[in-house]
Coordinates of C-alpha atoms and ligand atoms in Angstrom, one line a residue:
M1 CA -20.0 18.7 -5.3
I2 CA -18.1 15.7 -3.9
K3 CA -20.2 13.9 -1.2
I4 CA -18.7 11.4 1.1
A5 CA -19.8 9.0 3.8
V6 CA -18.1 8.1 7.0
L7 CA -18.6 4.6 8.4
G8 CA -18.2 4.8 12.2
Y9 CA -18.5 7.9 14.4
G10 CA -15.9 7.0 17.0
T11 CA -12.6 8.8 17.7
V12 CA -11.2 8.6 14.1
G13 CA -14.6 9.0 12.4
S14 CA -15.4 12.2 14.3
G15 CA -11.9 13.3 13.4
V16 CA -12.5 12.8 9.7
V17 CA -15.7 14.8 9.9
E18 CA -13.8 17.5 11.8
V19 CA -10.9 17.7 9.3
I20 CA -13.3 17.9 6.3
E21 CA -15.4 20.5 7.9
R22 CA -12.7 22.6 9.5
H23 CA -10.5 22.6 6.4
N24 CA -13.5 22.7 4.0
S25 CA -12.6 25.8 2.1
L26 CA -8.9 24.7 1.8
L27 CA -9.9 21.2 0.5
S28 CA -12.6 22.6 -1.9
E29 CA -10.1 25.1 -3.3
R30 CA -7.5 22.3 -3.9
L31 CA -10.2 20.1 -5.5
R32 CA -11.7 23.0 -7.5
E33 CA -15.0 21.6 -6.3
K34 CA -16.9 21.7 -3.0
I35 CA -16.6 18.6 -0.7
A36 CA -19.0 17.7 2.1
V37 CA -19.8 14.8 4.4
K38 CA -23.3 13.6 3.5
Y39 CA -23.7 10.6 5.8
I40 CA -22.2 9.2 9.0
L41 CA -23.1 5.6 9.6
D42 CA -23.3 4.4 13.2
L43 CA -25.4 2.2 15.3
R44 CA -25.8 4.9 17.9
D45 CA -27.7 8.2 17.8
F46 CA -25.9 11.4 18.7
P47 CA -28.6 13.8 20.1
G48 CA -27.3 17.4 20.2
D49 CA -24.2 16.6 18.0
T50 CA -23.5 19.2 15.3
Y51 CA -23.7 16.5 12.7
E52 CA -26.7 14.7 14.2
D53 CA -28.7 15.2 10.9
K54 CA -26.1 13.2 8.9
I55 CA -26.3 10.1 11.1
V56 CA -27.8 7.0 9.4
H57 CA -28.2 3.5 10.7
D58 CA -28.8 1.6 7.5
Y59 CA -25.8 1.0 5.3
S60 CA -27.9 0.6 2.1
T61 CA -28.8 4.3 2.3
I62 CA -25.1 5.0 1.5
L63 CA -24.5 2.1 -0.8
N64 CA -27.5 2.9 -3.0
D65 CA -26.9 6.7 -3.1
P66 CA -25.3 7.5 -6.5
E67 CA -24.1 10.8 -5.1
I68 CA -21.7 9.0 -2.8
S69 CA -18.5 8.1 -4.6
I70 CA -16.1 7.9 -1.6
L71 CA -16.5 6.2 1.8
C72 CA -14.2 6.4 4.9
E73 CA -14.3 3.1 6.7
V74 CA -13.1 3.9 10.3
M75 CA -15.3 1.3 12.1
G76 CA -12.5 -1.2 12.7
G77 CA -12.8 -5.0 12.9
V78 CA -13.1 -7.5 10.0
G79 CA -16.8 -8.3 10.2
A80 CA -19.2 -5.6 9.0
A81 CA -16.2 -3.4 7.9
Y82 CA -15.2 -6.1 5.5
Q83 CA -18.7 -6.6 4.1
F84 CA -19.3 -2.9 3.7
T85 CA -16.0 -2.2 2.1
K86 CA -16.4 -5.1 -0.4
Q87 CA -19.9 -3.9 -1.3
A88 CA -18.8 -0.3 -1.8
L89 CA -15.9 -1.3 -4.0
E90 CA -18.1 -3.7 -6.1
A91 CA -20.3 -0.7 -6.6
G92 CA -17.3 1.3 -7.9
K93 CA -17.1 3.5 -4.8
S94 CA -13.7 4.2 -3.4
V95 CA -13.0 3.4 0.3
C96 CA -10.4 5.1 2.5
T97 CA -9.6 3.2 5.7
S98 CA -7.6 3.3 9.0
N99 CA -8.4 -0.3 9.6
K100 CA -5.1 -2.1 9.7
E101 CA -6.6 -5.4 10.7
L102 CA -8.8 -5.5 7.6
V103 CA -6.0 -4.3 5.3
A104 CA -3.6 -6.9 6.7
K105 CA -6.1 -9.7 6.4
H106 CA -8.2 -8.9 3.3
G107 CA -6.3 -6.1 1.6
A108 CA -5.2 -8.2 -1.5
E109 CA -8.8 -9.2 -2.3
L110 CA -10.1 -5.6 -1.8
F111 CA -7.4 -4.1 -4.0
A112 CA -8.3 -6.6 -6.8
I113 CA -11.9 -5.5 -6.7
A114 CA -10.9 -1.8 -6.6
E115 CA -8.7 -2.2 -9.7
R116 CA -11.4 -4.1 -11.6
M117 CA -14.0 -1.4 -10.7
H118 CA -11.6 1.5 -11.5
C119 CA -11.8 2.9 -8.0
N120 CA -9.5 2.9 -4.9
Y121 CA -9.0 1.1 -1.6
M122 CA -6.7 3.6 0.2
F123 CA -5.0 2.8 3.5
E124 CA -2.6 5.6 4.5
A125 CA -4.0 5.8 8.0
S126 CA -3.6 2.0 8.7
V127 CA 0.2 2.2 9.4
A128 CA 1.8 4.9 11.7
G129 CA -1.4 7.0 11.8
G130 CA -0.7 10.5 10.5
I131 CA 2.8 9.7 9.1
P132 CA 2.6 9.4 5.3
I133 CA 4.6 6.2 5.1
I134 CA 2.3 4.4 2.7
R135 CA 2.5 7.2 0.1
A136 CA 6.3 7.4 0.7
I137 CA 6.8 3.7 -0.1
G138 CA 3.9 3.3 -2.6
S139 CA 4.5 6.5 -4.6
A140 CA 7.5 8.7 -3.6
L141 CA 9.9 5.7 -3.6
S142 CA 8.3 3.8 -6.4
A143 CA 11.5 4.0 -8.6
D144 CA 13.7 2.7 -5.8
R145 CA 14.0 -0.7 -4.2
V146 CA 13.0 -0.6 -0.5
E147 CA 15.2 -3.2 1.1
A148 CA 14.1 -2.9 4.7
V149 CA 11.7 -1.0 6.9
T150 CA 12.3 -0.8 10.6
G151 CA 9.8 1.1 12.7
I152 CA 8.4 2.0 16.1
L153 CA 4.8 1.4 15.0
N154 CA 3.0 1.3 18.3
G155 CA 2.5 4.5 20.3
T156 CA 1.2 2.7 23.5
T157 CA 4.2 0.5 23.9
N158 CA 6.6 3.3 23.0
Y159 CA 5.0 5.4 25.7
I160 CA 5.4 2.6 28.3
L161 CA 9.0 1.9 27.4
T162 CA 9.9 5.6 27.4
K163 CA 8.4 6.0 30.9
M164 CA 10.2 2.9 32.1
E165 CA 13.5 4.3 30.8
K166 CA 13.1 7.9 32.0
E167 CA 11.6 7.1 35.4
G168 CA 13.2 3.7 36.2
A169 CA 9.7 2.5 36.7
D170 CA 8.4 -1.1 36.3
Y171 CA 6.3 -2.3 33.5
A172 CA 3.1 -3.0 35.5
D173 CA 3.1 0.4 37.1
V174 CA 3.6 2.3 33.9
L175 CA 0.9 0.2 32.1
K176 CA -1.6 1.1 34.8
Q177 CA -0.7 4.8 34.5
A178 CA -1.0 4.6 30.7
Q179 CA -4.5 3.0 31.1
E180 CA -5.6 5.7 33.4
L181 CA -4.4 8.4 30.9
G182 CA -6.3 6.6 28.1
Y183 CA -3.0 5.8 26.2
A184 CA -3.5 2.0 26.8
E185 CA -6.7 0.0 26.3
R186 CA -8.2 -1.8 29.3
N187 CA -7.3 -5.0 27.5
P188 CA -3.8 -4.0 26.3
E189 CA -2.9 -7.3 24.8
A190 CA -2.9 -6.3 21.1
D191 CA -0.5 -3.5 21.9
V192 CA 1.8 -5.0 24.5
E193 CA 2.1 -8.4 22.9
G194 CA 3.1 -6.7 19.6
L195 CA 0.1 -7.9 17.6
D196 CA -0.9 -4.3 16.5
A197 CA 2.7 -3.6 15.3
G198 CA 2.7 -7.1 13.7
R199 CA -0.3 -6.2 11.5
K200 CA 1.3 -2.9 10.6
I201 CA 4.6 -4.5 9.6
A202 CA 2.7 -7.1 7.6
I203 CA 1.1 -4.3 5.6
L204 CA 4.5 -2.7 4.9
A205 CA 5.9 -6.2 4.0
D206 CA 3.0 -6.6 1.6
M207 CA 4.1 -3.4 -0.1
L208 CA 7.7 -4.5 -0.2
T209 CA 7.0 -7.9 -1.6
G210 CA 4.0 -7.2 -3.8
K211 CA 2.6 -10.4 -2.2
N212 CA 0.3 -11.2 0.7
V213 CA 2.1 -11.5 4.0
N214 CA -0.1 -13.3 6.5
P215 CA 0.0 -11.2 9.7
D216 CA -0.6 -14.3 11.8
K217 CA 2.8 -15.7 10.5
V218 CA 4.8 -12.7 11.5
T219 CA 7.0 -13.6 14.5
T220 CA 5.9 -11.4 17.3
E221 CA 7.3 -10.8 20.8
G222 CA 5.9 -8.1 23.1
I223 CA 7.3 -5.9 25.9
T224 CA 5.8 -7.7 28.9
K225 CA 9.1 -9.3 30.0
I226 CA 11.1 -6.1 29.9
T227 CA 12.1 -4.9 33.4
S228 CA 13.6 -1.8 35.0
A229 CA 16.8 -3.9 35.5
D230 CA 17.0 -4.4 31.7
F231 CA 16.8 -0.6 31.3
A232 CA 19.6 -0.1 33.9
Y233 CA 21.9 -2.3 31.8
A234 CA 20.9 -0.6 28.6
K235 CA 21.6 2.8 30.1
A236 CA 25.0 1.7 31.4
A237 CA 25.9 0.5 27.8
G238 CA 24.7 3.8 26.2
M239 CA 21.6 2.0 24.8
T240 CA 17.9 2.0 25.0
I241 CA 15.1 -0.5 24.5
K242 CA 12.4 -0.1 21.8
L243 CA 9.7 -2.4 20.4
L244 CA 10.8 -2.6 16.7
A245 CA 8.9 -3.9 13.8
R246 CA 11.1 -4.9 11.0
C247 CA 10.7 -6.3 7.5
S248 CA 13.3 -6.9 4.8
V249 CA 13.5 -8.4 1.4
S250 CA 16.9 -9.6 0.3
E251 CA 18.0 -9.6 -3.4
D252 CA 17.3 -13.3 -3.6
G253 CA 13.7 -12.6 -2.5
S254 CA 13.9 -13.9 1.0
V255 CA 11.4 -12.1 3.2
Q256 CA 11.8 -11.5 6.9
A257 CA 9.3 -9.9 9.3
L258 CA 9.6 -9.6 13.0
V259 CA 8.3 -7.6 15.9
A260 CA 10.3 -7.7 19.1
P261 CA 12.0 -5.5 21.7
F262 CA 15.5 -4.5 20.7
M263 CA 18.4 -2.9 22.5
L264 CA 19.8 -0.2 20.3
P265 CA 22.2 2.7 20.7
A266 CA 20.5 5.6 22.5
D267 CA 21.6 7.9 19.7
H268 CA 20.2 5.7 16.9
A269 CA 17.5 7.5 14.8
L270 CA 14.9 5.2 16.3
G271 CA 16.4 5.4 19.8
R272 CA 15.4 9.1 19.9
V273 CA 11.7 8.4 19.1
D274 CA 10.0 8.8 22.4
D275 CA 6.6 8.8 24.1
V276 CA 3.6 8.1 21.9
F277 CA 5.5 9.0 18.7
N278 CA 6.1 6.6 15.9
G279 CA 9.2 6.5 13.7
V280 CA 9.9 4.6 10.5
L281 CA 13.4 4.1 9.0
V282 CA 13.3 3.1 5.4
T283 CA 16.4 1.6 3.7
C284 CA 16.5 1.9 -0.1
T285 CA 19.0 0.9 -2.7
M286 CA 19.3 4.3 -4.3
L287 CA 18.2 6.7 -1.6
G288 CA 19.9 5.0 1.3
D289 CA 18.2 5.6 4.6
A290 CA 15.2 7.9 5.1
M291 CA 13.6 8.5 8.4
F292 CA 9.9 9.4 8.9
G293 CA 8.4 10.4 12.3
G294 CA 5.3 11.8 13.9
Q295 CA 2.0 11.0 15.5
G296 CA 1.2 7.4 14.9
A297 CA -2.2 7.4 16.5
G298 CA -4.9 9.8 17.8
K299 CA -8.0 11.4 16.4
L300 CA -6.8 14.3 14.2
P301 CA -3.4 12.8 13.0
T302 CA -5.2 9.6 11.9
A303 CA -8.1 11.5 10.4
S304 CA -5.7 13.8 8.5
A305 CA -4.3 10.7 6.7
V306 CA -7.8 9.3 6.0
A307 CA -8.8 12.7 4.6
A308 CA -5.7 12.9 2.4
D309 CA -6.8 9.6 0.9
V310 CA -10.2 11.1 0.3
M311 CA -8.5 14.0 -1.6
D312 CA -6.5 11.6 -3.8
C313 CA -9.7 9.7 -4.7
A314 CA -11.6 12.9 -5.4
M315 CA -8.8 14.2 -7.6
H316 CA -8.7 10.9 -9.7
P317 CA -12.2 9.8 -10.3
G318 CA -12.4 6.5 -12.3
R319 CA -8.7 5.8 -11.8
T320 CA -6.9 3.4 -9.5
V321 CA -4.1 5.5 -8.0
M322 CA -2.7 3.1 -5.4
R323 CA -2.2 -0.5 -6.5
G324 CA -2.0 -3.0 -3.6
W325 CA -0.4 -6.4 -3.6
S326 CA -1.4 -9.8 -5.1
E327 CA -3.3 -12.5 -3.3
E328 CA -0.3 -14.9 -3.6
E329 CA 1.1 -15.6 -0.2
A330 CA 4.6 -14.5 0.6
E331 CA 6.8 -17.1 2.2
L332 CA 8.5 -15.8 5.3
A333 CA 12.0 -16.8 6.2
D334 CA 12.6 -18.5 9.6
V335 CA 13.8 -15.7 11.9
T336 CA 15.7 -18.2 14.0
E337 CA 18.2 -18.6 11.1
T338 CA 19.1 -14.9 11.4
E339 CA 22.5 -14.1 12.9
R340 CA 22.5 -11.3 15.5
R341 CA 23.8 -10.2 18.8
F342 CA 21.9 -10.6 22.1
F343 CA 21.9 -9.0 25.5
V344 CA 21.4 -11.4 28.3
R345 CA 20.5 -10.6 31.9
I346 CA 21.6 -13.5 34.1
K347 CA 21.8 -14.7 37.7
A348 CA 25.1 -13.3 39.0
S349 CA 25.9 -16.7 40.5
A350 CA 25.9 -18.2 37.0
L351 CA 28.3 -15.7 35.4
A352 CA 31.1 -18.2 34.9
D353 CA 28.8 -20.8 33.2
V354 CA 27.3 -18.2 30.9
Q355 CA 30.7 -16.8 30.0
A356 CA 31.9 -20.3 29.2
A357 CA 28.8 -21.0 27.0
F358 CA 29.1 -17.6 25.2
A359 CA 32.8 -17.2 24.5
G360 CA 33.7 -13.6 23.7
S361 CA 30.8 -12.0 25.5
S362 CA 31.3 -8.6 27.2
L363 CA 30.1 -7.8 30.6
V364 CA 28.1 -4.6 31.3
E365 CA 28.7 -2.9 34.6
A366 CA 25.5 -1.6 36.0
G367 CA 26.0 -1.5 39.7
G368 CA 26.1 -5.2 40.6
G369 CA 23.5 -7.0 42.7
E370 CA 21.9 -10.4 42.1
D371 CA 22.0 -10.2 38.4
S372 CA 24.6 -9.5 35.7
G373 CA 24.3 -8.3 32.1
L374 CA 26.3 -9.4 29.1
F375 CA 26.3 -8.8 25.3
V376 CA 27.0 -12.1 23.5
P377 CA 28.7 -12.2 20.1
A378 CA 26.6 -12.6 16.9
M379 CA 25.2 -16.1 16.2
K380 CA 22.1 -17.6 14.7
E381 CA 19.1 -17.1 16.9
K382 CA 18.5 -20.9 17.0
E383 CA 22.0 -21.5 18.2
F384 CA 21.6 -18.8 20.9
D385 CA 18.2 -20.2 22.0
A386 CA 19.8 -23.7 22.3
K387 CA 22.6 -22.4 24.5
C388 CA 20.1 -20.5 26.7
A389 CA 17.9 -23.6 27.1
A390 CA 21.0 -25.5 28.2
L391 CA 21.7 -22.8 30.8
G392 CA 18.1 -23.1 32.2
D393 CA 17.0 -20.6 34.8
A394 CA 20.4 -18.8 34.8
I395 CA 19.0 -16.7 32.0
L396 CA 16.6 -14.1 33.4
N397 CA 15.9 -12.2 30.2
R398 CA 17.3 -11.9 26.7
I399 CA 16.9 -9.0 24.3
R400 CA 17.9 -8.8 20.6
V401 CA 20.5 -6.1 19.8
A402 CA 20.0 -3.9 16.8
Ligands
HSE501 N1 -2.9 1.2 19.8 C1 -2.3 1.8 18.6 C2 -1.0 2.5 19.0 C3 -3.2 2.8 17.9 O1 -0.8 2.6 20.2 O2 -0.2 2.8 18.2 C4 -2.8 3.2 16.6 O3 -2.8 2.1 15.7

């Protein structure tokens, strides 16, 4: 019998218990051995809950139980979750997590412990929820060279941008609606400022480079400045606006990581990923492009990914099946050195000045009014920024073009 413990009985934790219980005969059949949740660690009591008898409050009960060989850490945060994970791995117990913050911050150290102790630190659910992108990059594509990953990795912001696009609504109104529906947190900063997507792309960049990419060094721009007027111009140009997280590794080893809103063709593979869905476009040397999509958050999709990690650990006792990355810090290239196109929304009265500053720019007709929209030709971001600074308040917004 394989006995596991779940750390944290919140949304994802209760989902993990549900997946393992509801699919119990399927999982046991695949493992050729019975599997069961023995403990659920939480500070709270759950009187009347079906699994009330499994709740424990003292982590040492789990740590010191030799029957427990696999733990699911779905508590979140980098405090107790970090300590508990480290202690479990040091004891040779595998840990499966959905905690992107912890993986992005301390993953390298935790993988090293897992390898030394011949167990596993598994993190499929930490990026894009239920979409198996970690296994795709870490295992299915292990003979290829992944050159770049571009993704919609945050469901909350994708929901907001989709609503803005479809309903012509303003950011603040859609955010409020998303909060009422439970799609956005009461404090939405981590999502809307791109920090959540930044942690996820840092993890994918870790995998691409084999080194530790500091999530705090990923250039991150959120969606709070996007307006319904920007969407009107995007629509007129046959484009849409998405919060993209992108990392790439060039052949000379230069690493880029960026989270920012991008204008992209409406029929682009990522342009069609709407609502709370996530999408990940992987560009490889041999395979070319491959697109992954699905539910990037939510109780059962995320729990399904955690439970799949549990299955992998259970099938390979005493073996490290997923190697992580080294503790050596990867150096990130300066994104302002990148050459790219921009869309600018400007005061209509400044059109002549802007056209003079950005020779070769093309005007987008979107009904006129007090502002105008233009696509400016490709140039280094730093050069573009300098020109915008010189134009002062003539520039109302600027969005990168993919
Ligand atoms: N807030 C995150 C999102 C949850 O909206 O994608 C999943 O990481």
